[in-house]
mmCIF file of C-alpha atoms in Angstrom:
data_model
loop_
_atom_site.group_PDB
_atom_site.id
_atom_site.type_symbol
_atom_site.label_atom_id
_atom_site.label_comp_id
_atom_site.label_asym_id
_atom_site.label_seq_id
_atom_site.Cartn_x
_atom_site.Cartn_y
_atom_site.Cartn_z
ATOM 1 C CA UNK A 11 -25.801 -13.458 -27.272
ATOM 2 C CA UNK A 12 -22.305 -14.445 -28.341
ATOM 3 C CA UNK A 13 -19.709 -16.090 -26.160
ATOM 4 C CA UNK A 14 -16.872 -13.785 -25.118
ATOM 5 C CA UNK A 15 -13.648 -14.071 -27.081
ATOM 6 C CA UNK A 16 -10.316 -14.940 -25.527
ATOM 7 C CA UNK A 17 -9.404 -11.329 -24.749
ATOM 8 C CA UNK A 18 -12.631 -10.394 -22.968
ATOM 9 C CA UNK A 19 -11.379 -10.654 -19.379
ATOM 10 C CA UNK A 20 -7.723 -11.406 -20.072
ATOM 11 C CA UNK A 21 -6.651 -10.107 -16.664
ATOM 12 C CA UNK A 22 -8.577 -12.960 -15.040
ATOM 13 C CA UNK A 23 -7.202 -15.694 -17.299
ATOM 14 C CA UNK A 24 -3.938 -16.519 -15.590
ATOM 15 C CA UNK A 25 -2.962 -20.008 -16.805
ATOM 16 C CA UNK A 26 -4.017 -22.883 -19.033
ATOM 17 C CA UNK A 27 -4.087 -26.643 -18.603
ATOM 18 C CA UNK A 28 -4.908 -28.870 -15.661
ATOM 19 C CA UNK A 29 -3.147 -29.587 -12.366
ATOM 20 C CA UNK A 30 -3.915 -32.797 -10.504
ATOM 21 C CA UNK A 31 -3.777 -32.837 -6.714
ATOM 22 C CA UNK A 32 -4.242 -36.596 -6.431
ATOM 23 C CA UNK A 33 -7.162 -38.526 -4.962
ATOM 24 C CA UNK A 34 -9.376 -37.576 -7.916
ATOM 25 C CA UNK A 35 -9.103 -33.806 -7.365
ATOM 26 C CA UNK A 36 -7.959 -31.427 -10.102
ATOM 27 C CA UNK A 37 -7.596 -27.722 -10.860
ATOM 28 C CA UNK A 38 -8.650 -26.519 -14.316
ATOM 29 C CA UNK A 39 -7.142 -23.211 -15.343
ATOM 30 C CA UNK A 40 -9.423 -20.809 -17.190
ATOM 31 C CA UNK A 41 -10.950 -17.642 -15.751
ATOM 32 C CA UNK A 42 -9.293 -18.115 -12.425
ATOM 33 C CA UNK A 43 -9.072 -21.716 -11.245
ATOM 34 C CA UNK A 44 -11.950 -24.112 -11.694
ATOM 35 C CA UNK A 45 -12.246 -27.104 -9.386
ATOM 36 C CA UNK A 46 -12.850 -30.709 -10.431
ATOM 37 C CA UNK A 47 -13.695 -33.614 -8.130
ATOM 38 C CA UNK A 48 -14.296 -37.222 -9.126
ATOM 39 C CA UNK A 49 -17.240 -38.790 -7.289
ATOM 40 C CA UNK A 50 -18.849 -42.184 -7.918
ATOM 41 C CA UNK A 51 -21.412 -40.604 -10.266
ATOM 42 C CA UNK A 52 -18.814 -38.821 -12.419
ATOM 43 C CA UNK A 53 -17.090 -35.436 -12.421
ATOM 44 C CA UNK A 54 -18.174 -32.381 -10.458
ATOM 45 C CA UNK A 55 -16.851 -29.213 -12.105
ATOM 46 C CA UNK A 56 -17.024 -25.870 -10.316
ATOM 47 C CA UNK A 57 -17.040 -23.110 -12.968
ATOM 48 C CA UNK A 58 -17.181 -23.806 -16.688
ATOM 49 C CA UNK A 59 -15.066 -20.813 -17.726
ATOM 50 C CA UNK A 60 -15.557 -17.759 -19.946
ATOM 51 C CA UNK A 61 -16.523 -19.593 -23.127
ATOM 52 C CA UNK A 62 -14.817 -19.489 -26.504
ATOM 53 C CA UNK A 63 -11.447 -21.117 -26.890
ATOM 54 C CA UNK A 64 -10.728 -20.822 -23.182
ATOM 55 C CA UNK A 65 -13.584 -23.141 -22.179
ATOM 56 C CA UNK A 66 -12.793 -25.385 -25.153
ATOM 57 C CA UNK A 67 -9.226 -25.608 -23.879
ATOM 58 C CA UNK A 68 -10.468 -26.457 -20.393
ATOM 59 C CA UNK A 69 -12.524 -29.324 -21.795
ATOM 60 C CA UNK A 70 -9.563 -30.601 -23.813
ATOM 61 C CA UNK A 71 -7.282 -30.423 -20.770
ATOM 62 C CA UNK A 72 -9.796 -32.286 -18.624
ATOM 63 C CA UNK A 73 -10.082 -35.064 -21.192
ATOM 64 C CA UNK A 74 -6.327 -35.567 -21.107
ATOM 65 C CA UNK A 75 -6.793 -36.589 -17.471
ATOM 66 C CA UNK A 76 -10.244 -38.197 -17.219
ATOM 67 C CA UNK A 77 -12.831 -39.680 -19.557
ATOM 68 C CA UNK A 78 -15.514 -39.964 -16.887
ATOM 69 C CA UNK A 79 -18.909 -38.367 -17.553
ATOM 70 C CA UNK A 80 -19.728 -34.947 -16.125
ATOM 71 C CA UNK A 81 -22.165 -35.345 -13.256
ATOM 72 C CA UNK A 82 -22.580 -31.679 -12.323
ATOM 73 C CA UNK A 83 -21.563 -28.204 -13.423
ATOM 74 C CA UNK A 84 -21.540 -25.862 -10.434
ATOM 75 C CA UNK A 85 -21.329 -22.054 -10.250
ATOM 76 C CA UNK A 86 -18.846 -20.776 -7.654
ATOM 77 C CA UNK A 87 -20.718 -17.463 -7.754
ATOM 78 C CA UNK A 88 -22.867 -15.386 -10.066
ATOM 79 C CA UNK A 89 -20.346 -12.971 -11.531
ATOM 80 C CA UNK A 90 -20.349 -12.970 -15.314
ATOM 81 C CA UNK A 91 -17.607 -14.813 -17.142
ATOM 82 C CA UNK A 92 -17.024 -17.654 -14.742
ATOM 83 C CA UNK A 93 -19.803 -19.727 -16.303
ATOM 84 C CA UNK A 94 -20.329 -18.063 -19.670
ATOM 85 C CA UNK A 95 -18.982 -21.294 -21.207
ATOM 86 C CA UNK A 96 -21.754 -23.478 -19.774
ATOM 87 C CA UNK A 97 -23.326 -24.268 -23.140
ATOM 88 C CA UNK A 98 -20.008 -25.508 -24.502
ATOM 89 C CA UNK A 99 -19.777 -28.047 -21.674
ATOM 90 C CA UNK A 100 -23.387 -29.158 -22.125
ATOM 91 C CA UNK A 101 -22.780 -29.624 -25.829
ATOM 92 C CA UNK A 102 -19.663 -31.632 -25.037
ATOM 93 C CA UNK A 103 -21.656 -34.009 -22.816
ATOM 94 C CA UNK A 104 -24.345 -34.365 -25.482
ATOM 95 C CA UNK A 105 -21.783 -35.165 -28.176
ATOM 96 C CA UNK A 106 -20.419 -37.921 -25.961
ATOM 97 C CA UNK A 107 -23.905 -39.396 -25.592
ATOM 98 C CA UNK A 108 -24.007 -38.672 -21.866
ATOM 99 C CA UNK A 109 -26.968 -37.440 -19.802
ATOM 100 C CA UNK A 110 -27.254 -33.700 -19.314
ATOM 101 C CA UNK A 111 -25.140 -32.742 -16.279
ATOM 102 C CA UNK A 112 -26.849 -31.140 -13.330
ATOM 103 C CA UNK A 113 -26.378 -27.346 -13.425
ATOM 104 C CA UNK A 114 -26.249 -26.089 -9.848
ATOM 105 C CA UNK A 115 -25.876 -22.686 -8.185
ATOM 106 C CA UNK A 116 -26.815 -20.959 -4.983
ATOM 107 C CA UNK A 117 -30.416 -19.805 -4.705
ATOM 108 C CA UNK A 118 -29.408 -16.126 -4.995
ATOM 109 C CA UNK A 119 -27.908 -16.510 -8.480
ATOM 110 C CA UNK A 120 -31.193 -16.250 -10.482
ATOM 111 C CA UNK A 121 -32.030 -12.902 -8.865
ATOM 112 C CA UNK A 122 -28.530 -11.623 -9.676
ATOM 113 C CA UNK A 123 -28.882 -12.722 -13.277
ATOM 114 C CA UNK A 124 -32.279 -11.032 -13.558
ATOM 115 C CA UNK A 125 -30.611 -7.807 -12.395
ATOM 116 C CA UNK A 126 -27.760 -8.283 -14.880
ATOM 117 C CA UNK A 127 -30.165 -8.778 -17.765
ATOM 118 C CA UNK A 128 -31.986 -5.606 -16.777
ATOM 119 C CA UNK A 129 -28.758 -3.600 -16.610
ATOM 120 C CA UNK A 130 -26.661 -5.395 -19.238
ATOM 121 C CA UNK A 131 -25.374 -2.269 -21.073
ATOM 122 C CA UNK A 132 -24.204 -0.886 -17.731
ATOM 123 C CA UNK A 133 -22.620 -4.219 -16.755
ATOM 124 C CA UNK A 134 -20.803 -4.416 -20.083
ATOM 125 C CA UNK A 135 -19.425 -0.902 -19.796
ATOM 126 C CA UNK A 136 -18.302 -1.371 -16.195
ATOM 127 C CA UNK A 137 -16.490 -4.573 -17.155
ATOM 128 C CA UNK A 138 -14.840 -2.851 -20.122
ATOM 129 C CA UNK A 139 -13.507 -0.139 -17.840
ATOM 130 C CA UNK A 140 -12.460 -2.418 -14.989
ATOM 131 C CA UNK A 141 -10.703 -4.918 -17.271
ATOM 132 C CA UNK A 142 -9.320 -2.449 -19.814
ATOM 133 C CA UNK A 143 -11.318 -3.565 -22.827
ATOM 134 C CA UNK A 144 -12.126 -1.180 -25.673
ATOM 135 C CA UNK A 145 -15.505 0.602 -25.604
ATOM 136 C CA UNK A 146 -18.276 -1.741 -26.802
ATOM 137 C CA UNK A 147 -15.836 -4.685 -26.941
ATOM 138 C CA UNK A 148 -18.100 -6.654 -24.597
ATOM 139 C CA UNK A 149 -21.419 -5.747 -26.179
ATOM 140 C CA UNK A 150 -23.450 -8.934 -26.345
ATOM 141 C CA UNK A 151 -20.534 -11.026 -25.055
ATOM 142 C CA UNK A 152 -21.398 -11.528 -21.399
ATOM 143 C CA UNK A 153 -24.027 -14.285 -21.454
ATOM 144 C CA UNK A 154 -25.707 -15.370 -18.237
ATOM 145 C CA UNK A 155 -27.184 -18.860 -17.974
ATOM 146 C CA UNK A 156 -29.631 -19.651 -15.207
ATOM 147 C CA UNK A 157 -28.926 -22.861 -13.264
ATOM 148 C CA UNK A 158 -31.276 -25.831 -13.407
ATOM 149 C CA UNK A 159 -31.317 -26.274 -9.641
ATOM 150 C CA UNK A 160 -30.358 -24.247 -6.588
ATOM 151 C CA UNK A 161 -29.729 -24.699 -2.880
ATOM 152 C CA UNK A 162 -29.636 -22.412 0.123
ATOM 153 C CA UNK A 163 -27.189 -23.543 2.814
ATOM 154 C CA UNK A 164 -25.656 -26.860 1.754
ATOM 155 C CA UNK A 165 -25.945 -29.488 -0.959
ATOM 156 C CA UNK A 166 -24.098 -32.815 -0.942
ATOM 157 C CA UNK A 167 -23.136 -34.367 -4.283
ATOM 158 C CA UNK A 168 -22.328 -38.060 -4.361
ATOM 159 C CA UNK A 169 -23.727 -41.106 -2.605
ATOM 160 C CA UNK A 170 -20.535 -43.017 -1.801
ATOM 161 C CA UNK A 171 -17.498 -42.231 0.297
ATOM 162 C CA UNK A 172 -16.312 -39.665 -2.250
ATOM 163 C CA UNK A 173 -18.648 -36.723 -1.771
ATOM 164 C CA UNK A 174 -18.544 -32.995 -2.406
ATOM 165 C CA UNK A 175 -20.298 -30.626 -0.003
ATOM 166 C CA UNK A 176 -21.379 -27.361 -1.636
ATOM 167 C CA UNK A 177 -21.514 -24.743 1.120
ATOM 168 C CA UNK A 178 -23.042 -21.289 0.931
ATOM 169 C CA UNK A 179 -20.067 -18.948 1.462
ATOM 170 C CA UNK A 180 -21.305 -15.339 1.063
ATOM 171 C CA UNK A 181 -18.320 -13.088 0.495
ATOM 172 C CA UNK A 182 -17.617 -11.292 -2.769
ATOM 173 C CA UNK A 183 -21.225 -12.041 -3.677
ATOM 174 C CA UNK A 184 -24.269 -13.163 -1.727
ATOM 175 C CA UNK A 185 -24.467 -16.250 -3.954
ATOM 176 C CA UNK A 186 -20.899 -17.508 -3.527
ATOM 177 C CA UNK A 187 -20.172 -21.077 -2.510
ATOM 178 C CA UNK A 188 -17.249 -23.186 -1.373
ATOM 179 C CA UNK A 189 -16.706 -26.849 -2.201
ATOM 180 C CA UNK A 190 -15.585 -29.131 0.618
ATOM 181 C CA UNK A 191 -14.178 -32.598 -0.074
ATOM 182 C CA UNK A 192 -14.162 -34.222 3.381
ATOM 183 C CA UNK A 193 -12.443 -37.489 2.508
ATOM 184 C CA UNK A 194 -9.378 -35.541 1.284
ATOM 185 C CA UNK A 195 -9.822 -32.512 3.600
ATOM 186 C CA UNK A 196 -9.529 -30.224 0.567
ATOM 187 C CA UNK A 197 -11.523 -27.001 0.386
ATOM 188 C CA UNK A 198 -12.157 -24.940 -2.731
ATOM 189 C CA UNK A 199 -12.771 -21.460 -1.386
ATOM 190 C CA UNK A 200 -14.353 -19.846 -4.449
ATOM 191 C CA UNK A 201 -14.295 -16.037 -4.407
ATOM 192 C CA UNK A 202 -14.057 -15.986 -0.602
ATOM 193 C CA UNK A 203 -10.372 -16.961 -0.635
ATOM 194 C CA UNK A 204 -7.916 -15.405 -3.098
ATOM 195 C CA UNK A 205 -4.260 -14.404 -2.839
ATOM 196 C CA UNK A 206 -4.886 -10.713 -2.190
ATOM 197 C CA UNK A 207 -6.872 -8.571 0.215
ATOM 198 C CA UNK A 208 -10.609 -9.431 0.114
ATOM 199 C CA UNK A 209 -12.293 -7.783 -2.832
ATOM 200 C CA UNK A 210 -14.600 -5.519 -0.827
ATOM 201 C CA UNK A 211 -15.592 -2.031 -1.931
ATOM 202 C CA UNK A 212 -14.603 -2.261 -5.597
ATOM 203 C CA UNK A 213 -15.486 1.189 -6.989
ATOM 204 C CA UNK A 214 -17.853 0.074 -9.767
ATOM 205 C CA UNK A 215 -19.631 -2.695 -7.853
ATOM 206 C CA UNK A 216 -22.447 -2.977 -5.359
ATOM 207 C CA UNK A 217 -21.724 -3.038 -1.655
ATOM 208 C CA UNK A 218 -20.196 -6.157 -0.076
ATOM 209 C CA UNK A 219 -20.587 -7.099 3.570
ATOM 210 C CA UNK A 220 -17.282 -7.052 5.460
ATOM 211 C CA UNK A 221 -18.568 -8.739 8.616
ATOM 212 C CA UNK A 222 -20.383 -11.453 6.670
ATOM 213 C CA UNK A 223 -17.186 -12.194 4.725
ATOM 214 C CA UNK A 224 -15.311 -12.591 8.028
ATOM 215 C CA UNK A 225 -18.059 -14.887 9.330
ATOM 216 C CA UNK A 226 -17.740 -17.021 6.194
ATOM 217 C CA UNK A 227 -13.979 -17.403 6.622
ATOM 218 C CA UNK A 228 -14.477 -18.479 10.235
ATOM 219 C CA UNK A 229 -16.977 -21.152 9.189
ATOM 220 C CA UNK A 230 -14.631 -22.435 6.501
ATOM 221 C CA UNK A 231 -11.694 -22.508 8.915
ATOM 222 C CA UNK A 232 -13.796 -24.591 11.314
ATOM 223 C CA UNK A 233 -13.771 -27.413 8.743
ATOM 224 C CA UNK A 234 -10.030 -27.798 9.500
ATOM 225 C CA UNK A 235 -8.944 -28.182 5.840
ATOM 226 C CA UNK A 236 -5.549 -29.650 5.127
ATOM 227 C CA UNK A 237 -5.451 -27.728 1.845
ATOM 228 C CA UNK A 238 -7.296 -24.769 0.363
ATOM 229 C CA UNK A 239 -7.518 -24.307 -3.388
ATOM 230 C CA UNK A 240 -7.902 -20.630 -4.174
ATOM 231 C CA UNK A 241 -9.939 -19.202 -7.014
ATOM 232 C CA UNK A 242 -6.832 -17.131 -7.789
ATOM 233 C CA UNK A 243 -3.355 -17.825 -6.507
ATOM 234 C CA UNK A 244 -1.370 -20.699 -5.070
ATOM 235 C CA UNK A 245 -2.904 -23.385 -2.896
ATOM 236 C CA UNK A 246 -2.623 -23.024 0.877
ATOM 237 C CA UNK A 247 -1.060 -26.267 2.069
ATOM 238 C CA UNK A 248 -1.118 -27.645 5.588
ATOM 239 C CA UNK A 249 -3.731 -27.203 8.303
ATOM 240 C CA UNK A 250 -1.603 -24.729 10.259
ATOM 241 C CA UNK A 251 -1.079 -22.501 7.225
ATOM 242 C CA UNK A 252 -4.786 -22.595 6.391
ATOM 243 C CA UNK A 253 -5.743 -21.588 9.918
ATOM 244 C CA UNK A 254 -3.174 -18.774 9.913
ATOM 245 C CA UNK A 255 -4.332 -17.285 6.608
ATOM 246 C CA UNK A 256 -8.074 -17.531 7.282
ATOM 247 C CA UNK A 257 -8.066 -16.408 10.906
ATOM 248 C CA UNK A 258 -5.605 -13.590 10.269
ATOM 249 C CA UNK A 259 -7.811 -12.324 7.430
ATOM 250 C CA UNK A 260 -10.816 -12.472 9.764
ATOM 251 C CA UNK A 261 -8.897 -10.502 12.399
ATOM 252 C CA UNK A 262 -7.953 -7.846 9.838
ATOM 253 C CA UNK A 263 -11.530 -7.475 8.567
ATOM 254 C CA UNK A 264 -13.008 -7.241 12.044
ATOM 255 C CA UNK A 265 -10.376 -4.691 13.126
ATOM 256 C CA UNK A 266 -11.047 -2.524 10.086
ATOM 257 C CA UNK A 267 -14.805 -2.687 10.580
ATOM 258 C CA UNK A 268 -14.460 -1.675 14.227
ATOM 259 C CA UNK A 269 -12.028 1.139 13.381
ATOM 260 C CA UNK A 270 -14.302 2.658 10.732
ATOM 261 C CA UNK A 271 -17.384 2.395 12.933
ATOM 262 C CA UNK A 272 -15.533 4.057 15.820
ATOM 263 C CA UNK A 273 -14.592 7.003 13.604
ATOM 264 C CA UNK A 274 -18.142 7.257 12.282
ATOM 265 C CA UNK A 275 -19.408 7.356 15.863
ATOM 266 C CA UNK A 276 -17.112 10.337 16.412
ATOM 267 C CA UNK A 277 -18.925 12.135 13.598
ATOM 268 C CA UNK A 278 -16.289 11.812 10.876
ATOM 269 C CA UNK A 279 -17.333 11.669 7.239
ATOM 270 C CA UNK A 280 -15.882 9.377 4.595
ATOM 271 C CA UNK A 281 -13.010 11.621 3.502
ATOM 272 C CA UNK A 282 -12.105 12.398 7.119
ATOM 273 C CA UNK A 283 -12.082 8.676 7.920
ATOM 274 C CA UNK A 284 -9.776 7.954 4.990
ATOM 275 C CA UNK A 285 -7.504 10.777 6.160
ATOM 276 C CA UNK A 286 -7.444 9.428 9.739
ATOM 277 C CA UNK A 287 -7.196 5.675 9.262
ATOM 278 C CA UNK A 288 -3.820 4.030 9.682
ATOM 279 C CA UNK A 289 -3.470 0.387 8.707
ATOM 280 C CA UNK A 290 -1.334 -1.517 11.271
ATOM 281 C CA UNK A 291 1.436 -3.363 9.441
ATOM 282 C CA UNK A 292 1.135 -6.368 11.741
ATOM 283 C CA UNK A 293 -2.383 -6.842 10.372
ATOM 284 C CA UNK A 294 -2.049 -5.716 6.772
ATOM 285 C CA UNK A 295 1.513 -6.536 5.703
ATOM 286 C CA UNK A 296 0.912 -10.185 4.841
ATOM 287 C CA UNK A 297 1.534 -11.776 1.429
ATOM 288 C CA UNK A 298 -2.069 -12.957 1.166
ATOM 289 C CA UNK A 299 -3.383 -9.451 1.919
ATOM 290 C CA UNK A 300 -1.434 -7.628 -0.772
ATOM 291 C CA UNK A 301 -3.523 -4.830 -2.359
ATOM 292 C CA UNK A 302 -2.973 -6.140 -5.887
ATOM 293 C CA UNK A 303 -6.661 -6.139 -6.861
ATOM 294 C CA UNK A 304 -8.580 -4.562 -4.023
ATOM 295 C CA UNK A 305 -7.322 -2.063 -1.466
ATOM 296 C CA UNK A 306 -7.798 -1.430 2.289
ATOM 297 C CA UNK A 307 -9.326 1.983 1.560
ATOM 298 C CA UNK A 308 -11.907 0.285 -0.666
ATOM 299 C CA UNK A 309 -12.986 -1.831 2.299
ATOM 300 C CA UNK A 310 -13.144 1.203 4.580
ATOM 301 C CA UNK A 311 -15.391 2.998 2.102
ATOM 302 C CA UNK A 312 -17.701 -0.019 1.818
ATOM 303 C CA UNK A 313 -17.999 -0.218 5.595
ATOM 304 C CA UNK A 314 -18.859 3.474 5.628
ATOM 305 C CA UNK A 315 -21.518 2.921 2.958
ATOM 306 C CA UNK A 316 -23.003 0.051 4.958
ATOM 307 C CA UNK A 317 -23.858 2.354 7.872
ATOM 308 C CA UNK A 318 -24.387 5.685 6.136
ATOM 309 C CA UNK A 319 -26.469 7.240 3.391
ATOM 310 C CA UNK A 320 -25.127 8.710 0.176
ATOM 311 C CA UNK A 321 -24.606 12.213 1.568
ATOM 312 C CA UNK A 322 -20.952 13.344 1.824
ATOM 313 C CA UNK A 323 -21.735 15.815 4.652
ATOM 314 C CA UNK A 324 -21.260 18.845 2.385
ATOM 315 C CA UNK A 325 -24.581 20.771 2.272
ATOM 316 C CA UNK A 326 -23.747 22.002 -1.233
ATOM 317 C CA UNK A 327 -24.173 18.451 -2.513
ATOM 318 C CA UNK A 328 -27.677 17.936 -1.108
ATOM 319 C CA UNK A 329 -29.426 19.503 -4.115
ATOM 320 C CA UNK A 330 -26.600 20.130 -6.590
ATOM 321 C CA UNK A 331 -26.744 22.055 -9.806
ATOM 322 C CA UNK A 332 -26.270 20.114 -13.012
ATOM 323 C CA UNK A 333 -22.666 18.974 -13.180
ATOM 324 C CA UNK A 334 -22.067 20.747 -16.489
ATOM 325 C CA UNK A 335 -23.445 23.989 -15.084
ATOM 326 C CA UNK A 336 -21.416 23.684 -11.885
ATOM 327 C CA UNK A 337 -18.218 22.924 -13.802
ATOM 328 C CA UNK A 338 -18.784 25.887 -16.085
ATOM 329 C CA UNK A 339 -19.610 28.248 -13.197
ATOM 330 C CA UNK A 340 -16.441 27.274 -11.342
ATOM 331 C CA UNK A 341 -14.313 27.705 -14.461
ATOM 332 C CA UNK A 342 -15.941 31.066 -15.232
ATOM 333 C CA UNK A 343 -15.230 32.270 -11.692
ATOM 334 C CA UNK A 344 -11.517 31.698 -12.210
ATOM 335 C CA UNK A 345 -10.199 34.770 -13.993
ATOM 336 C CA UNK A 346 -6.622 33.607 -14.219
ATOM 337 C CA UNK A 347 -6.985 30.106 -15.600
ATOM 338 C CA UNK A 348 -3.349 30.027 -16.633
ATOM 339 C CA UNK A 349 -2.400 30.431 -12.971
ATOM 340 C CA UNK A 350 -4.500 27.394 -12.019
ATOM 341 C CA UNK A 351 -2.824 25.341 -14.739
ATOM 342 C CA UNK A 352 0.599 26.555 -13.675
ATOM 343 C CA UNK A 353 -0.087 25.708 -10.029
ATOM 344 C CA UNK A 354 -1.276 22.224 -10.938
ATOM 345 C CA UNK A 355 1.703 21.743 -13.248
ATOM 346 C CA UNK A 356 4.074 22.734 -10.457
ATOM 347 C CA UNK A 357 2.569 20.074 -8.188
ATOM 348 C CA UNK A 358 2.855 17.471 -10.925
ATOM 349 C CA UNK A 359 6.448 18.459 -11.642
ATOM 350 C CA UNK A 360 7.275 17.760 -8.009
ATOM 351 C CA UNK A 361 5.622 14.324 -8.230
ATOM 352 C CA UNK A 362 2.482 15.279 -6.289
ATOM 353 C CA UNK A 363 0.092 13.936 -8.897
ATOM 354 C CA UNK A 364 -2.917 13.494 -6.612
ATOM 355 C CA UNK A 365 -2.734 17.115 -5.470
ATOM 356 C CA UNK A 366 -2.258 18.197 -9.073
ATOM 357 C CA UNK A 367 -5.461 16.350 -9.985
ATOM 358 C CA UNK A 368 -7.406 18.123 -7.250
ATOM 359 C CA UNK A 369 -6.266 21.500 -8.539
ATOM 360 C CA UNK A 370 -6.720 20.830 -12.254
ATOM 361 C CA UNK A 371 -10.278 19.664 -11.597
ATOM 362 C CA UNK A 372 -11.188 23.315 -11.082
ATOM 363 C CA UNK A 373 -11.005 23.512 -14.875
ATOM 364 C CA UNK A 374 -11.032 19.918 -16.130
ATOM 365 C CA UNK A 375 -14.615 19.246 -15.003
ATOM 366 C CA UNK A 376 -15.953 22.083 -17.151
ATOM 367 C CA UNK A 377 -17.222 21.222 -20.619
ATOM 368 C CA UNK A 378 -16.346 23.473 -23.499
ATOM 369 C CA UNK A 379 -13.782 24.065 -26.217
ATOM 370 C CA UNK A 380 -11.890 26.930 -24.614
ATOM 371 C CA UNK A 381 -8.139 26.271 -24.955
ATOM 372 C CA UNK A 382 -7.533 26.342 -21.206
ATOM 373 C CA UNK A 383 -10.291 23.791 -20.575
ATOM 374 C CA UNK A 384 -9.034 21.431 -23.257
ATOM 375 C CA UNK A 385 -5.502 21.790 -21.912
ATOM 376 C CA UNK A 386 -6.745 21.033 -18.397
ATOM 377 C CA UNK A 387 -8.452 17.848 -19.558
ATOM 378 C CA UNK A 388 -5.343 16.635 -21.369
ATOM 379 C CA UNK A 389 -3.137 17.413 -18.390
ATOM 380 C CA UNK A 390 -5.543 15.520 -16.158
ATOM 381 C CA UNK A 391 -5.330 12.512 -18.478
ATOM 382 C CA UNK A 392 -1.529 12.657 -18.388
ATOM 383 C CA UNK A 393 -1.433 12.796 -14.599
ATOM 384 C CA UNK A 394 -3.994 10.016 -14.235
ATOM 385 C CA UNK A 395 -1.625 7.709 -16.120
ATOM 386 C CA UNK A 396 1.240 8.755 -13.850
ATOM 387 C CA UNK A 397 -0.944 8.309 -10.770
ATOM 388 C CA UNK A 398 -1.744 4.785 -11.965
ATOM 389 C CA UNK A 399 1.930 3.874 -11.577
ATOM 390 C CA UNK A 400 1.793 4.807 -7.900
ATOM 391 C CA UNK A 401 -0.998 2.466 -6.794
ATOM 392 C CA UNK A 402 -0.974 -1.305 -6.327
ATOM 393 C CA UNK A 403 -4.607 -2.120 -7.051
ATOM 394 C CA UNK A 404 -5.285 -3.441 -10.557
ATOM 395 C CA UNK A 405 -8.786 -1.971 -10.379
ATOM 396 C CA UNK A 406 -7.534 1.508 -9.487
ATOM 397 C CA UNK A 407 -5.005 1.408 -12.307
ATOM 398 C CA UNK A 408 -7.709 0.326 -14.730
ATOM 399 C CA UNK A 409 -9.993 3.189 -13.725
ATOM 400 C CA UNK A 410 -7.205 5.755 -14.019
ATOM 401 C CA UNK A 411 -6.281 4.557 -17.506
ATOM 402 C CA UNK A 412 -9.920 4.310 -18.654
ATOM 403 C CA UNK A 413 -10.650 7.855 -17.488
ATOM 404 C CA UNK A 414 -7.469 9.140 -19.154
ATOM 405 C CA UNK A 415 -8.442 7.543 -22.455
ATOM 406 C CA UNK A 416 -11.898 9.106 -22.321
ATOM 407 C CA UNK A 417 -10.458 12.533 -21.579
ATOM 408 C CA UNK A 418 -7.945 12.219 -24.400
ATOM 409 C CA UNK A 419 -10.740 11.233 -26.768
ATOM 410 C CA UNK A 420 -12.973 13.982 -25.342
ATOM 411 C CA UNK A 421 -15.621 11.342 -24.599
ATOM 412 C CA UNK A 422 -15.771 11.572 -20.820
ATOM 413 C CA UNK A 423 -19.533 12.036 -20.806
ATOM 414 C CA UNK A 424 -20.070 8.521 -22.173
ATOM 415 C CA UNK A 425 -19.541 7.059 -18.692
ATOM 416 C CA UNK A 426 -19.560 10.151 -16.488
ATOM 417 C CA UNK A 427 -15.787 10.286 -16.205
ATOM 418 C CA UNK A 428 -14.531 13.790 -15.457
#
């Protein structure tokens, strides 16, 4: 399996170089921000990067600052890309005549990687869509490397005063960790702490636990860090600022969980909950909760999934006809297809792109070469691109553009995009 090239996950590669925080603590910029701590035994590096020239550049930047041996390479979590460059770092240590660094991850990472290997074509295609890569651009380019050793709750690296505590911090994944440097009161939050709303409910990913994420943030806040280094975004500096950001995020997550559960207890389905929910600005309108990657409605949908089965409450969907047959039957039932197109076009012309999409789907979900159906698919693609300009979430914009491209290329069936 090849290493990914520099453009594989370009949206996640935000900077280059190294930033030193003093006291033997550094930030390496690659896929997100990797964390480096100098202990008596050498360097502890959290996340080795996406491979290729990016990881090579990380190594070069590190060596401009320190020539100490690498004691440990640690996985912040098991998502692909963050440690695809592991072999490059191991080779670097070998070329320097140093012992093989310890390769450490949480105990849940091997099971995740076994699942990824079993579903690799699916994982590759989902990543291509979410990060706007061309079809098959990631084929064979998302290597996963099992760690040499794992831990469950906590692992301390270092035997002197300068130690790093690796703490299980389940959040975006069940194998995420945080790195706590007690002598400097610096915390690396891993995927649990980024500069946007917690990444819960991403459309193409497995369910994430909202309450558990809140619990993790409370445990990390209890350490009383003087600084938090984010996986993405600026550092949080000062104990008061750290407490404000972490506890406010906890309050938001717990409020949203309670609000969704209350509506579910009233008998509302997912769409009704999304229609009813209002997000209080005093909770959600914070710079660190901006919906630039995730979205509050994503979280609401994940909470709904956590307490509910797959059924959408519409009896028609219990034992559905084949999607191609249903799309064709609906299209055939519409005698005046031009009127449907005109109605949808009128909505789009008035800037109501989401409503236009609902209407055009009466025809756009039907396969076939009839002129009206092809026109409907192309109009849908056009409006998806316009809808993408209206939303803040990078993921939503990516999905809109990916679906539009498939419709324009008449290849929607390749990933069930209609």
